[in-house]
mmCIF file of C-alpha atoms in Angstrom:
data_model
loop_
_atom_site.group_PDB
_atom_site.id
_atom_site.type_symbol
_atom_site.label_atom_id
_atom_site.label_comp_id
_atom_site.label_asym_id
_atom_site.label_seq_id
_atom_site.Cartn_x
_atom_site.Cartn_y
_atom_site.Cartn_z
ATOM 1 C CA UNK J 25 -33.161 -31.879 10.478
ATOM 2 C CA UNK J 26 -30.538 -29.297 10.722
ATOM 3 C CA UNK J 27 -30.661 -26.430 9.997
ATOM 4 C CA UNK J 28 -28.189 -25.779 7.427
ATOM 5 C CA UNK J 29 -30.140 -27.801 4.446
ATOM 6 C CA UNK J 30 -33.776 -25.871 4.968
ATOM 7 C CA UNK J 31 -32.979 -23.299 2.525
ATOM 8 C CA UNK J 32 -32.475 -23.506 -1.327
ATOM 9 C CA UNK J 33 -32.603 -21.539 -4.159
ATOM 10 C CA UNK J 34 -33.951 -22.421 -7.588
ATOM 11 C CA UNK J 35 -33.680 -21.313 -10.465
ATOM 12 C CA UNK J 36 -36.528 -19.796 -12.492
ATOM 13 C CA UNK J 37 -39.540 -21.757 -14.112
ATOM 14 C CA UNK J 38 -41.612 -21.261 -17.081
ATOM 15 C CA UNK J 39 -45.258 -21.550 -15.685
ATOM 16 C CA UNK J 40 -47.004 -21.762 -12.176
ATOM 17 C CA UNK J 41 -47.975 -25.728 -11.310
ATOM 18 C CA UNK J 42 -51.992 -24.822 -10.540
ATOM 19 C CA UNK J 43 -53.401 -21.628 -8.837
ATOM 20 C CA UNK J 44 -52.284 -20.525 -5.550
ATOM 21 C CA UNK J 45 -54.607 -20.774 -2.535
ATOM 22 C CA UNK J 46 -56.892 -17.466 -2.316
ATOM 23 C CA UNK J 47 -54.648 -14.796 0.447
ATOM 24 C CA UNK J 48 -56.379 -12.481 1.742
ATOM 25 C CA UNK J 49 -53.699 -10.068 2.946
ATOM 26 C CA UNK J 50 -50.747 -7.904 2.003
ATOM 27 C CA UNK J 51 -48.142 -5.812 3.420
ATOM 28 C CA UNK J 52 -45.990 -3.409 1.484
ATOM 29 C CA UNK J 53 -42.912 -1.738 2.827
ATOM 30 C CA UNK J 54 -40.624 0.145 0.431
ATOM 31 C CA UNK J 55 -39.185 -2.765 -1.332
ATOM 32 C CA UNK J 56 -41.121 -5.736 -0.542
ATOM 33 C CA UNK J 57 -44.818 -6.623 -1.081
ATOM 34 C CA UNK J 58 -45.782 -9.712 1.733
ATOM 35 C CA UNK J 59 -48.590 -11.976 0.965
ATOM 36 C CA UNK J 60 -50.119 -13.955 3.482
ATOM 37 C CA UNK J 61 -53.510 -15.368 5.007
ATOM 38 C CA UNK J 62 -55.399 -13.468 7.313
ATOM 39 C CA UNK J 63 -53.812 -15.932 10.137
ATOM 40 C CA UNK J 64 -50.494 -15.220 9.363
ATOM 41 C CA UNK J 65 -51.141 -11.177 9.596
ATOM 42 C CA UNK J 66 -48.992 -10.469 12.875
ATOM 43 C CA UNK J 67 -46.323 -12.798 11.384
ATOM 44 C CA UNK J 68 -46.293 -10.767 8.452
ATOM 45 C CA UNK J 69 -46.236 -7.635 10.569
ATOM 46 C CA UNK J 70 -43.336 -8.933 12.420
ATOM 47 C CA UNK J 71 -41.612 -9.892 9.118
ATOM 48 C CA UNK J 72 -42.311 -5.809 7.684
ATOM 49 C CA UNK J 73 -41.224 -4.397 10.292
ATOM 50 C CA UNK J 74 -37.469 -6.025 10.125
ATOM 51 C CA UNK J 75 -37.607 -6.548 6.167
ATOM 52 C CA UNK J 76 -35.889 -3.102 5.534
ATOM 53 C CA UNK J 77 -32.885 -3.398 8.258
ATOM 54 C CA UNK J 78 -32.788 -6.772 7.151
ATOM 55 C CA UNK J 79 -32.402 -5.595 3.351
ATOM 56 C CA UNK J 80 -29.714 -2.933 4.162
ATOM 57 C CA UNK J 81 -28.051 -5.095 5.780
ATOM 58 C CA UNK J 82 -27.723 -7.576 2.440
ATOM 59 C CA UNK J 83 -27.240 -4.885 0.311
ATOM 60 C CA UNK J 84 -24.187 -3.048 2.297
ATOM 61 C CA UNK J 85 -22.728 -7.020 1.697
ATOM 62 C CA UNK J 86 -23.536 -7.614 -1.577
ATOM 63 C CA UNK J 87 -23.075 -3.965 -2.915
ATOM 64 C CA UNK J 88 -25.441 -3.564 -5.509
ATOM 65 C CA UNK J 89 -29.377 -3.851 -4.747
ATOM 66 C CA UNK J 90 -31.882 -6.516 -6.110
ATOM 67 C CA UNK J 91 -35.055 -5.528 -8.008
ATOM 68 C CA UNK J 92 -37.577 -3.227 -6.280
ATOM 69 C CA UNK J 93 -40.718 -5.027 -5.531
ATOM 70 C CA UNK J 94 -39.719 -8.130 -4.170
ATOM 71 C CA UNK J 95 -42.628 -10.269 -3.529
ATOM 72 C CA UNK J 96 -43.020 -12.367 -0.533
ATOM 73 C CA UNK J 97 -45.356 -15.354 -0.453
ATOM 74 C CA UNK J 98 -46.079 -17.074 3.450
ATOM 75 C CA UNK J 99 -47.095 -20.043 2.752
ATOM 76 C CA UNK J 100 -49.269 -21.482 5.812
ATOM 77 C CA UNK J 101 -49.419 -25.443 5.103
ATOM 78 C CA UNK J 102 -47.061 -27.641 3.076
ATOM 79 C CA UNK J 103 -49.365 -27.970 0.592
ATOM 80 C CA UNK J 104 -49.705 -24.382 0.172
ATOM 81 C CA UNK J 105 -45.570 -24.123 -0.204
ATOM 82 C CA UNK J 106 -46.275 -26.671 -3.036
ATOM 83 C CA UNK J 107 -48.782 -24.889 -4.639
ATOM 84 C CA UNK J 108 -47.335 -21.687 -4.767
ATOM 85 C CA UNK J 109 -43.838 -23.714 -6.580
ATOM 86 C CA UNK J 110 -43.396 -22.874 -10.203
ATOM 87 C CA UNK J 111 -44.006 -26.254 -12.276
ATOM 88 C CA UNK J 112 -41.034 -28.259 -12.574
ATOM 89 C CA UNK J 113 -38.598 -29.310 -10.006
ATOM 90 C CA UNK J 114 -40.003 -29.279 -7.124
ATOM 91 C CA UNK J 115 -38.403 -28.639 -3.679
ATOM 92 C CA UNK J 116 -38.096 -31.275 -0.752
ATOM 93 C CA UNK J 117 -40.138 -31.907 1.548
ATOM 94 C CA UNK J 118 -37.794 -30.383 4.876
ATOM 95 C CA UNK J 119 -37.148 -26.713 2.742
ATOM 96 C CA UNK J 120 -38.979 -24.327 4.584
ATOM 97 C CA UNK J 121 -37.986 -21.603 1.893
ATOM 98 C CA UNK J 122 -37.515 -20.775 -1.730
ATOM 99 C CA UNK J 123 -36.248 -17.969 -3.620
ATOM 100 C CA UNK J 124 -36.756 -17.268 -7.372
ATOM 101 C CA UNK J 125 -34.079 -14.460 -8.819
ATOM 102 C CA UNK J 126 -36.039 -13.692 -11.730
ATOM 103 C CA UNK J 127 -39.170 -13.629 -10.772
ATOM 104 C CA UNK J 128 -38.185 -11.388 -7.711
ATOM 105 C CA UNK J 129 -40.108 -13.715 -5.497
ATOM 106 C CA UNK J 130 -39.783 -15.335 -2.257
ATOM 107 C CA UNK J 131 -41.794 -18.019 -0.872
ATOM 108 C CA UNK J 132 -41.645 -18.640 2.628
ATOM 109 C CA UNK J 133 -43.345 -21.668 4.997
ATOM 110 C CA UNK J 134 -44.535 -20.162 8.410
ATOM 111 C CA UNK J 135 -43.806 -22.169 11.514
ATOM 112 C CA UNK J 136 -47.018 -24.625 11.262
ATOM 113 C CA UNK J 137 -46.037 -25.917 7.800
ATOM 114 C CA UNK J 138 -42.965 -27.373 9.122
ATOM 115 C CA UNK J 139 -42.779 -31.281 8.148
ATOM 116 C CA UNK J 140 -39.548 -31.657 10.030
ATOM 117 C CA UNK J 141 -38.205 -29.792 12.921
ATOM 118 C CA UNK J 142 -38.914 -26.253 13.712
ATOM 119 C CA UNK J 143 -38.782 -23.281 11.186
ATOM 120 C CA UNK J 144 -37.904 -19.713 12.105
ATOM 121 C CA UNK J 145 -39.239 -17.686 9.358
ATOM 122 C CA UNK J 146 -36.854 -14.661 9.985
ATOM 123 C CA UNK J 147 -33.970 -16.359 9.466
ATOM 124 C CA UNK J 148 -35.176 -17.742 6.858
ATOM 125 C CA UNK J 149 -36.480 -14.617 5.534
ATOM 126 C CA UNK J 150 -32.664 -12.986 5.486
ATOM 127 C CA UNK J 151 -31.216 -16.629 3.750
ATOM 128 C CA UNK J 152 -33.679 -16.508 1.010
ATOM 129 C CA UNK J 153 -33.168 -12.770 0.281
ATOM 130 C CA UNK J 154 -29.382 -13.031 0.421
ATOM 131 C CA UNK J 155 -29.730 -15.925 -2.557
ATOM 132 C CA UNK J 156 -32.281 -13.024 -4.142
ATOM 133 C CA UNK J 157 -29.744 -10.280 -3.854
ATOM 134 C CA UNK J 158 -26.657 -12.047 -4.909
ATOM 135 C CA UNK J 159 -28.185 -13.727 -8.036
ATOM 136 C CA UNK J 160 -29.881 -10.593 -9.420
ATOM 137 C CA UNK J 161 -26.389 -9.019 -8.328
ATOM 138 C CA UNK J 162 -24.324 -11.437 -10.563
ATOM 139 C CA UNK J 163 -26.325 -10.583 -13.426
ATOM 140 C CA UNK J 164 -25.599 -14.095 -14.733
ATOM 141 C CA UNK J 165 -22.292 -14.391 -13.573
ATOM 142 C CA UNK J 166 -20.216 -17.727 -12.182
ATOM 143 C CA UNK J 167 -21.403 -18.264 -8.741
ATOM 144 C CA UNK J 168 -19.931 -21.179 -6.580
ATOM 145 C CA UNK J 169 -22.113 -22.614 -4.741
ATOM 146 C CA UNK J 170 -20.006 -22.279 -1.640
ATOM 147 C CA UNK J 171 -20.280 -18.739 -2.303
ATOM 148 C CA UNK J 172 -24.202 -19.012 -2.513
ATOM 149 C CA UNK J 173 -24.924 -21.000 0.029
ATOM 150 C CA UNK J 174 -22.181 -19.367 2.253
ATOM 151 C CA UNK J 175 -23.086 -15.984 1.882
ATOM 152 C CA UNK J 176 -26.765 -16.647 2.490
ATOM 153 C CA UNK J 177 -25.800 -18.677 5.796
ATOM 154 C CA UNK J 178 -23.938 -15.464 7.089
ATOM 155 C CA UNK J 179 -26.479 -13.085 6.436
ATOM 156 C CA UNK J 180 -28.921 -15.187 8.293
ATOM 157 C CA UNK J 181 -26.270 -16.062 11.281
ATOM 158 C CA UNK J 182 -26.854 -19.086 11.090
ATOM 159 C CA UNK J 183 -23.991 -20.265 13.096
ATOM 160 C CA UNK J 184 -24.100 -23.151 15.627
ATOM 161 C CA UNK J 185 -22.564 -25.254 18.202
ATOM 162 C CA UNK J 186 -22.486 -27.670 15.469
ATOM 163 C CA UNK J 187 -21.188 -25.808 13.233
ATOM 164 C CA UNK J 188 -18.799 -25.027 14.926
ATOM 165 C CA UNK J 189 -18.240 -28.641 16.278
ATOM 166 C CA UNK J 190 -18.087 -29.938 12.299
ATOM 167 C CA UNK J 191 -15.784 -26.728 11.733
ATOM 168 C CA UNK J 192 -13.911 -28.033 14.775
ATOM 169 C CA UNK J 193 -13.655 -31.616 13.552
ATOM 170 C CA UNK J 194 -12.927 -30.890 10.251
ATOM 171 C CA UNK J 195 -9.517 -28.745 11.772
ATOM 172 C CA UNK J 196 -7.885 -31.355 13.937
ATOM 173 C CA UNK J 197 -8.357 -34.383 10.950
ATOM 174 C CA UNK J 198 -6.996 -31.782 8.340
ATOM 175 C CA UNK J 199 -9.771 -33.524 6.270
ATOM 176 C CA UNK J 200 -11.319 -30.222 4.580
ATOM 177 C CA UNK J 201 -13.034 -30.665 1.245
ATOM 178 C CA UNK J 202 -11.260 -27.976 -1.128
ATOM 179 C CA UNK J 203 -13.630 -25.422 -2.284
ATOM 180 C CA UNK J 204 -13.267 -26.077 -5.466
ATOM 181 C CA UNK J 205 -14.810 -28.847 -5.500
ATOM 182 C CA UNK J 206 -17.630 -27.632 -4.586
ATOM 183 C CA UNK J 207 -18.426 -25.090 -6.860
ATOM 184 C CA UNK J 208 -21.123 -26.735 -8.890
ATOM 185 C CA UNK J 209 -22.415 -28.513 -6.220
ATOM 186 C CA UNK J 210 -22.816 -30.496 -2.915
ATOM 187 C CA UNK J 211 -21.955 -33.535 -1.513
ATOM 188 C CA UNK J 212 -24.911 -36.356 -1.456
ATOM 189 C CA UNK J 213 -23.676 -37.650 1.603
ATOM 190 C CA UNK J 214 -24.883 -36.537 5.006
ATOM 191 C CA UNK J 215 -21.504 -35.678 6.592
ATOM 192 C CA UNK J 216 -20.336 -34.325 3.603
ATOM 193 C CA UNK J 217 -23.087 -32.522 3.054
ATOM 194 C CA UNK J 218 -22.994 -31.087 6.164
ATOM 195 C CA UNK J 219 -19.224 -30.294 6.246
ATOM 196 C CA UNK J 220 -19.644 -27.992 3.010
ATOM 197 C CA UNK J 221 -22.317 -26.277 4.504
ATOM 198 C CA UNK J 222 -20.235 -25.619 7.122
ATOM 199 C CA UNK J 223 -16.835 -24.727 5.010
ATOM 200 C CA UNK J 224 -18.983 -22.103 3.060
ATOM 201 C CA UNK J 225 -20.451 -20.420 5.860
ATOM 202 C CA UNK J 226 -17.206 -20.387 6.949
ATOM 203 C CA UNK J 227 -15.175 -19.326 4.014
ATOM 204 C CA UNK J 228 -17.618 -16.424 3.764
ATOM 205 C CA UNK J 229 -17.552 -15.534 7.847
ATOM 206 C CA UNK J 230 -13.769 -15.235 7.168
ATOM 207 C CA UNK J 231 -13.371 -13.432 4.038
ATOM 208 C CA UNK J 232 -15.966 -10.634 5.355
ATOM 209 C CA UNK J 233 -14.062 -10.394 8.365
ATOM 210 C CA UNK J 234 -10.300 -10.380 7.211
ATOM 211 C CA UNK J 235 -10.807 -7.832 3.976
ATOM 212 C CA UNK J 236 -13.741 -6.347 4.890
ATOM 213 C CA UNK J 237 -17.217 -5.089 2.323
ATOM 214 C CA UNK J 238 -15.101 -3.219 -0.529
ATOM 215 C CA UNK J 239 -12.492 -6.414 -1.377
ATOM 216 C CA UNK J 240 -15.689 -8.824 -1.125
ATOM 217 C CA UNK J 241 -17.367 -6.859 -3.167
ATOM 218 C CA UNK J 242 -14.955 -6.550 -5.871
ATOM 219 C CA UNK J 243 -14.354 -9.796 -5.735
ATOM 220 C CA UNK J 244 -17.751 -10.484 -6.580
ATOM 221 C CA UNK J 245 -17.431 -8.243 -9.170
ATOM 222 C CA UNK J 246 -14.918 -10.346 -10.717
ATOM 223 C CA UNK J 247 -16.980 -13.269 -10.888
ATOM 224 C CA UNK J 248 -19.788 -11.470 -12.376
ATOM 225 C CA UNK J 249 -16.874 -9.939 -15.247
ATOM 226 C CA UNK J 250 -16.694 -13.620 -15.778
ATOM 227 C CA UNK J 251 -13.029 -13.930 -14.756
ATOM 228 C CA UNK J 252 -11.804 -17.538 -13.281
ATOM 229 C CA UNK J 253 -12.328 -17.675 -9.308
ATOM 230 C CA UNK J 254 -8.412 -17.644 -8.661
ATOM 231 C CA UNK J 255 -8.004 -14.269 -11.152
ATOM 232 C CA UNK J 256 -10.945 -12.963 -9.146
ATOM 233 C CA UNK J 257 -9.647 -13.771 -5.771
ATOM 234 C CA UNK J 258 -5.969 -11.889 -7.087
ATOM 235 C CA UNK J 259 -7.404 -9.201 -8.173
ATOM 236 C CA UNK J 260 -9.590 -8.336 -4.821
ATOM 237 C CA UNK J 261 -7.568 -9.714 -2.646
ATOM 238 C CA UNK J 262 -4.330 -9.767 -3.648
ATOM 239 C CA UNK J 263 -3.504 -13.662 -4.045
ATOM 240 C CA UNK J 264 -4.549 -16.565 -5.822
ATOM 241 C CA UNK J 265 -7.855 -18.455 -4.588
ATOM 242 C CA UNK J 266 -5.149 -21.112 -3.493
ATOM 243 C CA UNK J 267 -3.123 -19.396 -1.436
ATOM 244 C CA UNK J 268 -6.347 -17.602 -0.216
ATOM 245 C CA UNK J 269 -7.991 -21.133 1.173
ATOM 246 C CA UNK J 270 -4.455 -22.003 2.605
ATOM 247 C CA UNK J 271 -4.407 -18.660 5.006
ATOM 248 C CA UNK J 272 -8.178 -19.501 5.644
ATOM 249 C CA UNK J 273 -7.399 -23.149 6.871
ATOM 250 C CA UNK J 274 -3.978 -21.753 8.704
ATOM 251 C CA UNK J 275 -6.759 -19.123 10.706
ATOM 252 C CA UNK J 276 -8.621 -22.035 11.424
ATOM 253 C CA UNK J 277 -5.992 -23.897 13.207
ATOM 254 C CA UNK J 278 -4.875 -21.199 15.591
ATOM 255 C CA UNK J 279 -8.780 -20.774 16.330
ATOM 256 C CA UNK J 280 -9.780 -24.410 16.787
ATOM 257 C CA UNK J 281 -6.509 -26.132 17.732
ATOM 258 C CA UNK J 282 -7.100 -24.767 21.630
ATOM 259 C CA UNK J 283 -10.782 -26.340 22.047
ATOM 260 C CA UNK J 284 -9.483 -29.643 22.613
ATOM 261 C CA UNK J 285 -7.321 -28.321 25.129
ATOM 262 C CA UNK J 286 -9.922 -26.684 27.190
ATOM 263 C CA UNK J 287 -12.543 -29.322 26.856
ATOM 264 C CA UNK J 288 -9.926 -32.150 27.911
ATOM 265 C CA UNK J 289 -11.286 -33.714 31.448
ATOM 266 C CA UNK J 290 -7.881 -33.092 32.533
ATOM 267 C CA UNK J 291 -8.494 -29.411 31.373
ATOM 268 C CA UNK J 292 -11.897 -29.211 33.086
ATOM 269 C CA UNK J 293 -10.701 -30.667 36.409
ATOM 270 C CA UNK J 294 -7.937 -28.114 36.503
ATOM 271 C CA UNK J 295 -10.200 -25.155 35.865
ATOM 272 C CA UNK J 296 -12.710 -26.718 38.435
ATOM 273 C CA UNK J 297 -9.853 -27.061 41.022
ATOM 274 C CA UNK J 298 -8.541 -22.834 40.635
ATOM 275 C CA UNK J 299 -12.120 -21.918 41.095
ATOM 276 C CA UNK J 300 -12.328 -23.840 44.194
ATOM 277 C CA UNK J 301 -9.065 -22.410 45.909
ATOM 278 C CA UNK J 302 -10.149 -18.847 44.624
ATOM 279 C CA UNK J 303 -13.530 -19.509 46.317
ATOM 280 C CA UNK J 304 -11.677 -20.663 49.728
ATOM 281 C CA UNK J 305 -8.983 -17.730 49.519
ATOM 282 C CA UNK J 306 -12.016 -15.491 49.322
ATOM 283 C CA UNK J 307 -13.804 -16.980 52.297
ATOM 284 C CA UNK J 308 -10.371 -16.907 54.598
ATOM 285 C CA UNK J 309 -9.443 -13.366 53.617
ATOM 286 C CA UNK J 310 -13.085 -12.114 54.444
ATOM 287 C CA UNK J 311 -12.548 -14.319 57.897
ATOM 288 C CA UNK J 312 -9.770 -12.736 58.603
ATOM 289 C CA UNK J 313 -10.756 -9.154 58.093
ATOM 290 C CA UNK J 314 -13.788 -10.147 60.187
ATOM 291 C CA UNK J 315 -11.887 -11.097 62.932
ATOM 292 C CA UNK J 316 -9.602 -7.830 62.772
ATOM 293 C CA UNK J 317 -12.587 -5.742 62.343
ATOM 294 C CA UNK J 318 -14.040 -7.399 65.588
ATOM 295 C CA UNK J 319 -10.871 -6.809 67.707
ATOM 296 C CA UNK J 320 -10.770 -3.001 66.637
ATOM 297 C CA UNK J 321 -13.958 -2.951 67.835
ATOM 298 C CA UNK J 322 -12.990 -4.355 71.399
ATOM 299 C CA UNK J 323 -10.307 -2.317 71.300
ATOM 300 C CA UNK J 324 -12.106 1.388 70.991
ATOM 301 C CA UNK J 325 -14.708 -0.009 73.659
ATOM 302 C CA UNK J 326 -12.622 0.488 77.198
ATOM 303 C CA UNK J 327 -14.638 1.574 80.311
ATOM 304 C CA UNK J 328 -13.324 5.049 79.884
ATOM 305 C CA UNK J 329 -14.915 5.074 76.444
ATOM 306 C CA UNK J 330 -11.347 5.594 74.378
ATOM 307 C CA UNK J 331 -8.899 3.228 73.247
ATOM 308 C CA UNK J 332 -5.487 1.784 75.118
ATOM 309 C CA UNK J 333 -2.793 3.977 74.634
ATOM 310 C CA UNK J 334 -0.944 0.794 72.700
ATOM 311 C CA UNK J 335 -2.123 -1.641 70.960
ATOM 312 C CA UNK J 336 -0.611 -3.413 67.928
ATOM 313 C CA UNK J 337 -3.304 -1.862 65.527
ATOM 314 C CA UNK J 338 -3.442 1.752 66.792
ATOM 315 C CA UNK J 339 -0.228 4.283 67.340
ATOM 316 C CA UNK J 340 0.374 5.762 70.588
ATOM 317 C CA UNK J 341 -1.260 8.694 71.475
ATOM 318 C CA UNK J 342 0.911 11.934 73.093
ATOM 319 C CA UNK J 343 -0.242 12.719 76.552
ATOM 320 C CA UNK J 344 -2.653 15.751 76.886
ATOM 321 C CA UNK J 345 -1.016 18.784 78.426
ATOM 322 C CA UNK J 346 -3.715 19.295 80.556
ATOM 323 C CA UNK J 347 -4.220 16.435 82.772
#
């Protein structure tokens, strides 16, 4: 299961479905409190000791800080992930974390509760806290959900080869779904699905990149002021959200309009054939200087011990007064 769909945040819920499972650790660092069982302790070590850069790290993005005391649950089976779940909706089966804005909570499965593929519980550690960060940040504010689920993607780097392959595919058909639809949600569809994920994540990548922290920032601010997306996107950036996605899909074909190029056979072939003549001009230069360095040799190695008085290496030598 890829990657890309293992992390969701919900929103919050009333009461607790049935007691958690009895943990018998915890962790505190200055902003986080980790729960975990005792089996789990040098994963939650791990995840202390990189829970503070990792938080900085949100927070520079974001700009404004989430609620001291965020709690972290690991969960060690599936059923434990359940458990923990507020009643209510409940998440699928293949999330391997959850966060909860208002409750300042973060539950997180560790790598043996996985039902599908493999889970890597720092990264998703750094997707669930950027959902965390940016709801508490919005303060009830309009977020897209390209914006969520972008944003969240970036601060876990969760880029790919397929991601960049669905990026890449997406390019050369000029078939991009417009971010606006996708502002409430996703697309049901697999491909779909996984194109969004992949627009978002790279909507976000670009946007961070191109105006840098203080224009993101304020142009999160703008949602949270409740103003419309494109009034937002003018007011931080400088141009309408239209115009905005139009520049973002003109970056994208300079970027991805040369990988079809270089991956061509023809392409590959041609690439394959200057490394082998670089190879064999390296090998008959280093002959070559072999075979010079050789006859210089002969050449200083006459019976009298010195060399000829001409040769078509060496310059002639002015006879010695004395002999």
């Amino acid at each position: 299961m890829p990657l890309f769909i293992l992390f969701i945040c919900l929103p919050p819920i009333k009461a607790y479905a049935r007691s958690a499972p009895a943990v018998r650790g915890g962790l505190r660092t200055e902003h986080f409190h980790i729960t975990f069982a005792e089996r789990d302790r040098r994963l939650a070590e791990s995840l202390a000791k990189i829970s503070e850069t990792v938080y900085k790290d949100v927070v520079d993005d974001v700009g404004i800080p989430p609620r001291p005391g965020i709690e972290v649950y690991l969960a060690g089976s599936h059923e434990d992930f359940l458990h923990r779940q507020p009643q209510g909706d409940k998440a699928p089966e293949w999330a391997a974390g959850l966060a909860y804005p208002e409750r300042n909570l973060m539950i997180l499965k560790v790598p043996r509760a996985a039902l599908f593929g493999t889970i890597d519980p720092f990264q998703t550690f750094r997707h669930e806290l950027a959902h965390l960060t940016l709801h508490q940040a919005m303060s009830g504010g309009i977020i897209p959900r390209w914006l969520d689920e972008g944003l969240a993607m970036y601060e876990a780097r969760e880029w790919s080869f397929r991601t960049t392959a669905v990026i890449s595919a997406l390019t050369l058909k000029k078939k991009f779904i417009p971010l606006a639809t996708l502002n409430h949600a996703f697309p049901v569809d697999f491909n779909e699905a996984e194109a969004a994920y992949a627009e978002s994540f790279s909507m976000v990548s670009w946007l961070m990149n191109r105006f840098g922290r203080k224009d993101f920032q304020a142009f999160l601010g703008n949602l949270r002021d409740r103003k419309t997306l494109s009034q937002s996107a003018q007011a931080a950036f400088g141009m309408t959200f239209y115009e905005l996605e139009r520049r973002w899909h003109r970056w994208l074909r300079f970027r991805y309009t040369w990988i079809p190029v270089i991956t061509s056979t023809a392409a590959l072939w041609f690439i394959m054939t200057l490394i082998f003549l670089y190879v064999y001009y390296r090998k008959k230069r280093h002959a070559r200087e072999k075979v010079v360095e050789w006859e210089m040799e002969d050449l200083w190695e006459t019976e009298e011990g010195y060399p000829p008085r001409r040769s078509k290496f060496l310059p002639d030598f002015p006879d010695d007064e004395d002999d």
